């Protein structure tokens, strides 16, 4: 994009790859460097933008706002994404106008809502249609839920970045909304210590095919184990650079028999997708867990019912086994 006559362009391409592009963005006002950002296509949203080299707060705020916009516009083109970024960049004349336009739109929406409420309360019989009342109550509940998640993003940002926290929030909400068979959720997810960056995930036996031997063995495990849970319990840890770097996923329990289910001897998941050489920031966590379940079925996963199998996997043995297997196959290099 050209700048003023004799001035450097507001954005320059630094690097391009299959996973996205890296851009150097300058202030339109004086041509000074603003930030270096990575822009990648993201499943479930149009794009994800991340500041590189420890950006200042004003850049973090700018990119967080951009990611919120991208999440609501899943069909944006690259040109439209770049236009949004440049028009809202700090220190530009267009950024103030863009924010003002958004604010005006929000105010108009609020005015419309206020008018609707006034029309309800000044009706002659003061009655509200039951369905309308239900819709308004649902809207309030949805707003409250959105606010709760947004507060969670703010409190978790210190563990990584606002951008990573936003993506993790969306991923968790999407996974929690998935339906399984009957009343059972496809996946049961909870945060560890109220952190978006560490999850405890239960992949229930009911999510495996009826004729899958692993399903029957999980049910047997539940009958014999003190937890009574017929599920594969996983510890999922996300790096601060997520989704540009993969999560580390390990099984906590039950223990698998050696060389079954594509599970390492230490309980980590043996998949190139979860290594630096195979990870793509565009992959959704839903697809990650679908792949894990498929690998366990294809690899004929079996539960270890020996005395050793009663112990949970430890994180130390999982990390050691992961590094050993990934190094053997050359998966640690990008």
Short mmCIF file of C-alpha atoms in Angstrom, two decimals:
data_model
loop_
_atom_site.label_atom_id
_atom_site.label_comp_id
_atom_site.label_asym_id
_atom_site.label_seq_id
_atom_site.Cartn_x
_atom_site.Cartn_y
_atom_site.Cartn_z
CA UNK A 1 0.00 0.00 0.00
CA UNK A 2 1.60 3.31 -1.03
CA UNK A 3 2.08 6.08 1.51
CA UNK A 4 2.40 9.83 0.95
CA UNK A 5 4.82 11.00 -1.71
CA UNK A 6 8.32 10.23 -0.49
CA UNK A 7 7.03 8.47 2.63
CA UNK A 8 7.49 4.75 3.30
CA UNK A 9 4.38 2.59 2.79
CA UNK A 10 2.25 1.99 5.92
CA UNK A 11 2.71 -1.77 5.63
CA UNK A 12 5.42 -4.01 4.15
CA UNK A 13 5.52 -7.76 3.69
CA UNK A 14 8.35 -9.24 5.75
CA UNK A 15 7.69 -12.95 5.26
CA UNK A 16 5.10 -15.24 3.69
CA UNK A 17 4.52 -18.94 4.29
CA UNK A 18 1.75 -21.51 4.10
CA UNK A 19 0.70 -20.64 7.65
CA UNK A 20 0.40 -16.86 7.16
CA UNK A 21 2.27 -13.62 6.61
CA UNK A 22 4.45 -11.32 8.71
CA UNK A 23 3.96 -7.59 8.20
CA UNK A 24 5.86 -4.49 9.30
CA UNK A 25 3.32 -1.75 10.05
CA UNK A 26 4.22 1.96 10.25
CA UNK A 27 2.34 4.95 11.56
CA UNK A 28 0.76 6.94 8.77
CA UNK A 29 1.41 10.18 10.63
CA UNK A 30 5.20 10.11 10.56
CA UNK A 31 6.24 6.79 8.99
CA UNK A 32 7.77 5.50 12.23
CA UNK A 33 7.67 1.79 13.03
CA UNK A 34 4.49 0.76 14.87
CA UNK A 35 4.66 -3.03 15.11
CA UNK A 36 5.61 -6.26 13.41
CA UNK A 37 2.59 -8.54 13.26
CA UNK A 38 1.80 -12.05 12.13
CA UNK A 39 -1.49 -12.54 10.26
CA UNK A 40 -2.79 -16.08 9.79
CA UNK A 41 -6.04 -17.60 8.52
CA UNK A 42 -7.92 -19.22 11.40
CA UNK A 43 -10.62 -21.86 11.32
CA UNK A 44 -13.86 -20.56 12.80
CA UNK A 45 -12.79 -16.95 12.26
CA UNK A 46 -11.38 -15.19 9.24
CA UNK A 47 -7.91 -14.34 10.55
CA UNK A 48 -5.80 -14.14 13.70
CA UNK A 49 -3.27 -11.35 14.17
CA UNK A 50 -0.48 -11.43 16.75
CA UNK A 51 2.09 -8.84 17.69
CA UNK A 52 5.71 -9.97 17.60
CA UNK A 53 8.66 -8.81 19.70
CA UNK A 54 6.70 -7.91 22.86
CA UNK A 55 4.44 -5.13 21.53
CA UNK A 56 3.36 -2.21 23.76
CA UNK A 57 -0.10 -1.94 25.30
CA UNK A 58 -1.52 0.29 22.57
CA UNK A 59 -0.61 -2.35 19.98
CA UNK A 60 -2.05 -5.15 22.15
CA UNK A 61 -5.32 -3.21 22.40
CA UNK A 62 -5.36 -2.61 18.65
CA UNK A 63 -4.75 -6.28 17.81
CA UNK A 64 -7.27 -7.50 20.38
CA UNK A 65 -9.89 -5.29 18.80
CA UNK A 66 -8.94 -6.56 15.34
CA UNK A 67 -9.22 -10.20 16.44
CA UNK A 68 -12.66 -9.53 17.91
CA UNK A 69 -13.67 -8.05 14.56
CA UNK A 70 -12.21 -11.02 12.64
CA UNK A 71 -14.08 -13.49 14.89
CA UNK A 72 -17.37 -11.89 13.88
CA UNK A 73 -16.50 -11.84 10.16
CA UNK A 74 -15.55 -15.42 9.21
CA UNK A 75 -15.58 -14.75 5.46
CA UNK A 76 -13.24 -11.79 5.24
CA UNK A 77 -10.74 -11.69 2.39
CA UNK A 78 -7.08 -10.93 3.05
CA UNK A 79 -7.55 -7.48 1.50
CA UNK A 80 -10.45 -6.74 3.85
CA UNK A 81 -8.46 -7.96 6.86
CA UNK A 82 -5.55 -5.69 5.94
CA UNK A 83 -7.92 -2.77 5.43
CA UNK A 84 -9.36 -3.33 8.91
CA UNK A 85 -5.90 -3.50 10.46
CA UNK A 86 -4.62 -0.35 8.78
CA UNK A 87 -7.79 1.67 9.31
CA UNK A 88 -7.74 1.02 13.06
CA UNK A 89 -3.98 1.17 13.69
CA UNK A 90 -2.92 3.47 16.57
CA UNK A 91 -1.77 6.95 15.66
CA UNK A 92 -3.58 7.17 12.35
CA UNK A 93 -6.30 9.57 11.34
CA UNK A 94 -8.38 6.71 10.00
CA UNK A 95 -8.23 4.83 13.29
CA UNK A 96 -10.14 7.56 15.10
CA UNK A 97 -12.74 7.69 12.36
CA UNK A 98 -13.11 3.90 12.32
CA UNK A 99 -13.52 3.70 16.08
CA UNK A 100 -15.95 6.59 15.95
CA UNK A 101 -18.00 4.85 13.29
CA UNK A 102 -18.12 1.66 15.34
CA UNK A 103 -19.08 3.61 18.45
CA UNK A 104 -21.84 5.38 16.53
CA UNK A 105 -23.17 2.06 15.26
CA UNK A 106 -23.14 0.71 18.82
CA UNK A 107 -24.97 3.81 20.09
CA UNK A 108 -27.58 3.44 17.38
CA UNK A 109 -28.09 -0.19 18.34
CA UNK A 110 -28.48 0.80 21.98
CA UNK A 111 -30.95 3.52 21.03
CA UNK A 112 -32.96 0.98 19.07
CA UNK A 113 -32.95 -1.35 22.06
CA UNK A 114 -34.07 1.48 24.34
CA UNK A 115 -36.87 2.37 21.93
CA UNK A 116 -38.01 -1.24 21.85
CA UNK A 117 -38.11 -1.34 25.64
CA UNK A 118 -40.05 1.94 25.77
CA UNK A 119 -42.59 0.61 23.31
CA UNK A 120 -43.07 -2.45 25.49
CA UNK A 121 -43.63 -0.54 28.72
CA UNK A 122 -46.00 2.12 27.34
CA UNK A 123 -48.38 -0.39 25.77
CA UNK A 124 -51.92 0.12 26.99
CA UNK A 125 -52.34 -3.22 28.73
CA UNK A 126 -48.73 -3.46 29.98
CA UNK A 127 -48.54 -7.04 28.74
CA UNK A 128 -45.54 -8.59 27.06
CA UNK A 129 -45.91 -11.51 24.75
CA UNK A 130 -44.46 -14.60 26.47
CA UNK A 131 -42.09 -15.31 23.57
CA UNK A 132 -40.82 -11.74 23.54
CA UNK A 133 -40.17 -11.92 27.27
CA UNK A 134 -38.29 -15.16 26.85
CA UNK A 135 -36.18 -13.69 24.04
CA UNK A 136 -35.27 -10.63 26.07
CA UNK A 137 -34.35 -12.79 29.07
CA UNK A 138 -32.24 -14.99 26.83
CA UNK A 139 -30.49 -11.91 25.47
CA UNK A 140 -29.68 -10.71 28.97
CA UNK A 141 -28.36 -14.15 29.90
CA UNK A 142 -26.25 -14.28 26.72
CA UNK A 143 -24.85 -10.81 27.42
CA UNK A 144 -23.98 -11.82 30.98
CA UNK A 145 -22.29 -14.99 29.73
CA UNK A 146 -20.31 -13.05 27.13
CA UNK A 147 -19.20 -10.60 29.81
CA UNK A 148 -18.06 -13.47 32.04
CA UNK A 149 -15.92 -14.90 29.25
CA UNK A 150 -14.52 -11.48 28.36
CA UNK A 151 -13.52 -10.94 32.00
CA UNK A 152 -11.82 -14.32 31.88
CA UNK A 153 -9.82 -13.22 28.83
CA UNK A 154 -8.63 -10.12 30.67
CA UNK A 155 -7.54 -12.04 33.78
CA UNK A 156 -5.81 -14.77 31.72
CA UNK A 157 -3.94 -12.38 29.43
CA UNK A 158 -1.05 -12.11 31.92
CA UNK A 159 -0.27 -15.79 31.27
CA UNK A 160 0.13 -15.22 27.54
CA UNK A 161 -1.38 -12.45 25.46
CA UNK A 162 -4.80 -10.95 24.92
CA UNK A 163 -4.85 -12.38 21.41
CA UNK A 164 -4.06 -15.92 22.56
CA UNK A 165 -6.61 -15.65 25.37
CA UNK A 166 -9.32 -14.56 22.92
CA UNK A 167 -8.65 -17.54 20.66
CA UNK A 168 -8.64 -19.97 23.60
CA UNK A 169 -11.89 -18.50 24.88
CA UNK A 170 -13.57 -19.04 21.50
CA UNK A 171 -12.15 -22.55 21.18
CA UNK A 172 -13.35 -23.57 24.65
CA UNK A 173 -16.83 -22.18 24.07
CA UNK A 174 -17.09 -23.99 20.74
CA UNK A 175 -15.99 -27.29 22.27
CA UNK A 176 -18.32 -26.97 25.24
CA UNK A 177 -21.22 -26.46 22.82
CA UNK A 178 -20.56 -29.72 20.96
CA UNK A 179 -23.23 -32.37 21.35
CA UNK A 180 -22.56 -36.02 21.97
CA UNK A 181 -24.84 -39.04 22.05
CA UNK A 182 -27.86 -38.57 24.28
CA UNK A 183 -27.25 -36.33 27.29
CA UNK A 184 -23.49 -36.85 27.27
CA UNK A 185 -21.31 -34.07 25.87
CA UNK A 186 -18.85 -35.05 23.15
CA UNK A 187 -16.06 -33.65 25.35
CA UNK A 188 -16.11 -32.51 28.95
CA UNK A 189 -13.78 -29.58 29.56
CA UNK A 190 -12.80 -27.63 32.64
CA UNK A 191 -10.07 -25.10 33.30
CA UNK A 192 -7.31 -25.95 35.75
CA UNK A 193 -6.95 -23.20 38.39
CA UNK A 194 -9.33 -20.99 36.34
CA UNK A 195 -6.72 -20.66 33.59
CA UNK A 196 -7.54 -20.59 29.89
CA UNK A 197 -4.03 -21.92 29.28
CA UNK A 198 -4.52 -25.28 31.01
CA UNK A 199 -7.50 -27.58 30.56
CA UNK A 200 -8.62 -30.94 31.88
CA UNK A 201 -10.42 -32.73 29.05
CA UNK A 202 -12.47 -35.92 29.37
CA UNK A 203 -13.08 -37.90 26.18
CA UNK A 204 -15.93 -40.18 27.23
CA UNK A 205 -16.33 -43.81 26.23
CA UNK A 206 -19.69 -42.95 24.67
CA UNK A 207 -17.83 -40.95 22.01
CA UNK A 208 -16.18 -44.12 20.63
CA UNK A 209 -17.98 -46.50 18.21
CA UNK A 210 -20.07 -49.27 19.76
CA UNK A 211 -17.83 -51.95 18.24
CA UNK A 212 -14.61 -50.28 19.41
CA UNK A 213 -12.78 -52.41 21.96
CA UNK A 214 -11.41 -49.31 23.66
CA UNK A 215 -14.97 -48.21 24.51
CA UNK A 216 -15.67 -51.46 26.33
CA UNK A 217 -12.35 -51.29 28.17
CA UNK A 218 -13.02 -47.71 29.30
CA UNK A 219 -16.30 -48.88 30.79
CA UNK A 220 -14.49 -51.70 32.56
CA UNK A 221 -11.87 -49.22 33.80
CA UNK A 222 -14.62 -47.03 35.30
CA UNK A 223 -16.00 -50.01 37.19
CA UNK A 224 -12.58 -50.83 38.68
CA UNK A 225 -11.04 -47.37 39.23
CA UNK A 226 -11.90 -45.14 42.23
CA UNK A 227 -12.79 -42.26 39.90
CA UNK A 228 -15.60 -44.27 38.33
CA UNK A 229 -15.17 -42.27 35.12
CA UNK A 230 -15.41 -44.08 31.77
CA UNK A 231 -13.28 -41.58 29.91
CA UNK A 232 -9.78 -40.77 28.73
CA UNK A 233 -8.68 -37.88 30.93
CA UNK A 234 -6.22 -35.49 29.28
CA UNK A 235 -4.11 -32.60 30.51
CA UNK A 236 -3.89 -29.87 27.84
CA UNK A 237 -1.36 -27.04 28.22
CA UNK A 238 -1.22 -24.08 25.85
CA UNK A 239 1.89 -21.97 25.21
CA UNK A 240 1.67 -18.19 25.49
CA UNK A 241 2.21 -18.01 21.71
CA UNK A 242 -0.86 -20.12 20.90
CA UNK A 243 -2.16 -20.60 18.18
CA UNK A 244 1.22 -20.03 16.52
CA UNK A 245 2.66 -22.90 18.58
CA UNK A 246 0.95 -26.25 19.38
CA UNK A 247 -0.53 -27.27 22.72
CA UNK A 248 1.05 -30.06 24.74
CA UNK A 249 -1.49 -32.83 25.27
CA UNK A 250 -0.94 -35.82 27.51
CA UNK A 251 -3.12 -38.53 28.99
CA UNK A 252 -3.50 -38.54 32.76
CA UNK A 253 -5.46 -41.79 32.93
CA UNK A 254 -5.99 -44.60 32.13
CA UNK A 255 -2.64 -46.03 31.13
CA UNK A 256 -2.48 -47.61 27.69
CA UNK A 257 -0.74 -50.83 26.82
CA UNK A 258 2.59 -50.22 25.09
CA UNK A 259 2.50 -49.48 21.36
CA UNK A 260 -1.28 -49.13 21.17
CA UNK A 261 -3.47 -46.15 20.33
CA UNK A 262 -0.53 -43.98 19.18
CA UNK A 263 0.12 -43.14 22.84
CA UNK A 264 3.74 -42.98 24.03
CA UNK A 265 4.97 -45.01 26.97
CA UNK A 266 4.80 -41.81 29.03
CA UNK A 267 1.24 -40.95 28.05
CA UNK A 268 1.85 -38.13 25.56
CA UNK A 269 0.01 -38.17 22.23
CA UNK A 270 2.26 -39.35 19.40
CA UNK A 271 1.11 -37.17 16.48
CA UNK A 272 3.12 -34.93 14.15
CA UNK A 273 0.20 -32.48 14.24
CA UNK A 274 1.10 -31.62 17.85
CA UNK A 275 4.78 -30.92 17.09
CA UNK A 276 6.53 -27.82 15.70
CA UNK A 277 7.00 -29.45 12.29
CA UNK A 278 3.36 -30.46 11.85
CA UNK A 279 1.38 -27.81 13.67
CA UNK A 280 -0.75 -25.27 11.78
CA UNK A 281 -2.32 -22.28 13.58
CA UNK A 282 -5.39 -22.70 11.36
CA UNK A 283 -6.31 -26.07 12.92
CA UNK A 284 -9.23 -25.92 15.35
CA UNK A 285 -9.07 -27.78 18.65
CA UNK A 286 -12.21 -29.65 17.67
CA UNK A 287 -10.28 -31.17 14.76
CA UNK A 288 -7.32 -31.87 17.07
CA UNK A 289 -9.47 -33.96 19.42
CA UNK A 290 -11.21 -35.67 16.51
CA UNK A 291 -7.75 -36.64 15.20
CA UNK A 292 -6.67 -37.93 18.62
CA UNK A 293 -9.75 -40.12 18.91
CA UNK A 294 -9.26 -41.40 15.35
CA UNK A 295 -5.62 -42.25 16.07
CA UNK A 296 -6.60 -44.15 19.20
CA UNK A 297 -9.18 -46.17 17.24
CA UNK A 298 -6.91 -46.76 14.24
CA UNK A 299 -4.03 -47.68 16.55
CA UNK A 300 -6.23 -50.18 18.40
CA UNK A 301 -5.75 -48.55 21.78
CA UNK A 302 -5.90 -50.93 24.76
CA UNK A 303 -6.05 -50.17 28.47
CA UNK A 304 -3.35 -51.50 30.79
CA UNK A 305 -5.15 -53.41 33.55
CA UNK A 306 -1.95 -54.61 35.23
CA UNK A 307 -0.97 -53.27 38.69
CA UNK A 308 1.22 -50.61 37.01
CA UNK A 309 -1.75 -49.51 34.96
CA UNK A 310 -3.52 -48.29 38.08
CA UNK A 311 -1.08 -45.36 38.41
CA UNK A 312 -1.68 -42.08 36.60
CA UNK A 313 0.84 -40.92 34.04
CA UNK A 314 3.08 -38.12 35.36
CA UNK A 315 3.90 -34.99 33.41
CA UNK A 316 7.63 -35.73 33.67
CA UNK A 317 7.36 -39.11 31.94
CA UNK A 318 5.00 -37.64 29.34
CA UNK A 319 7.39 -34.82 28.43
CA UNK A 320 10.38 -37.18 28.27
CA UNK A 321 8.55 -39.66 26.03
CA UNK A 322 7.26 -36.88 23.78
CA UNK A 323 10.73 -35.43 23.22
CA UNK A 324 12.20 -38.88 22.57
CA UNK A 325 9.59 -39.85 19.96
CA UNK A 326 9.44 -36.42 18.29
CA UNK A 327 13.25 -36.33 18.04
CA UNK A 328 13.34 -39.81 16.55
CA UNK A 329 11.04 -38.74 13.72
CA UNK A 330 12.54 -35.27 13.28
CA UNK A 331 9.32 -33.52 14.35
CA UNK A 332 10.90 -30.94 16.63
CA UNK A 333 12.31 -28.83 13.80
CA UNK A 334 10.00 -26.44 11.97
#
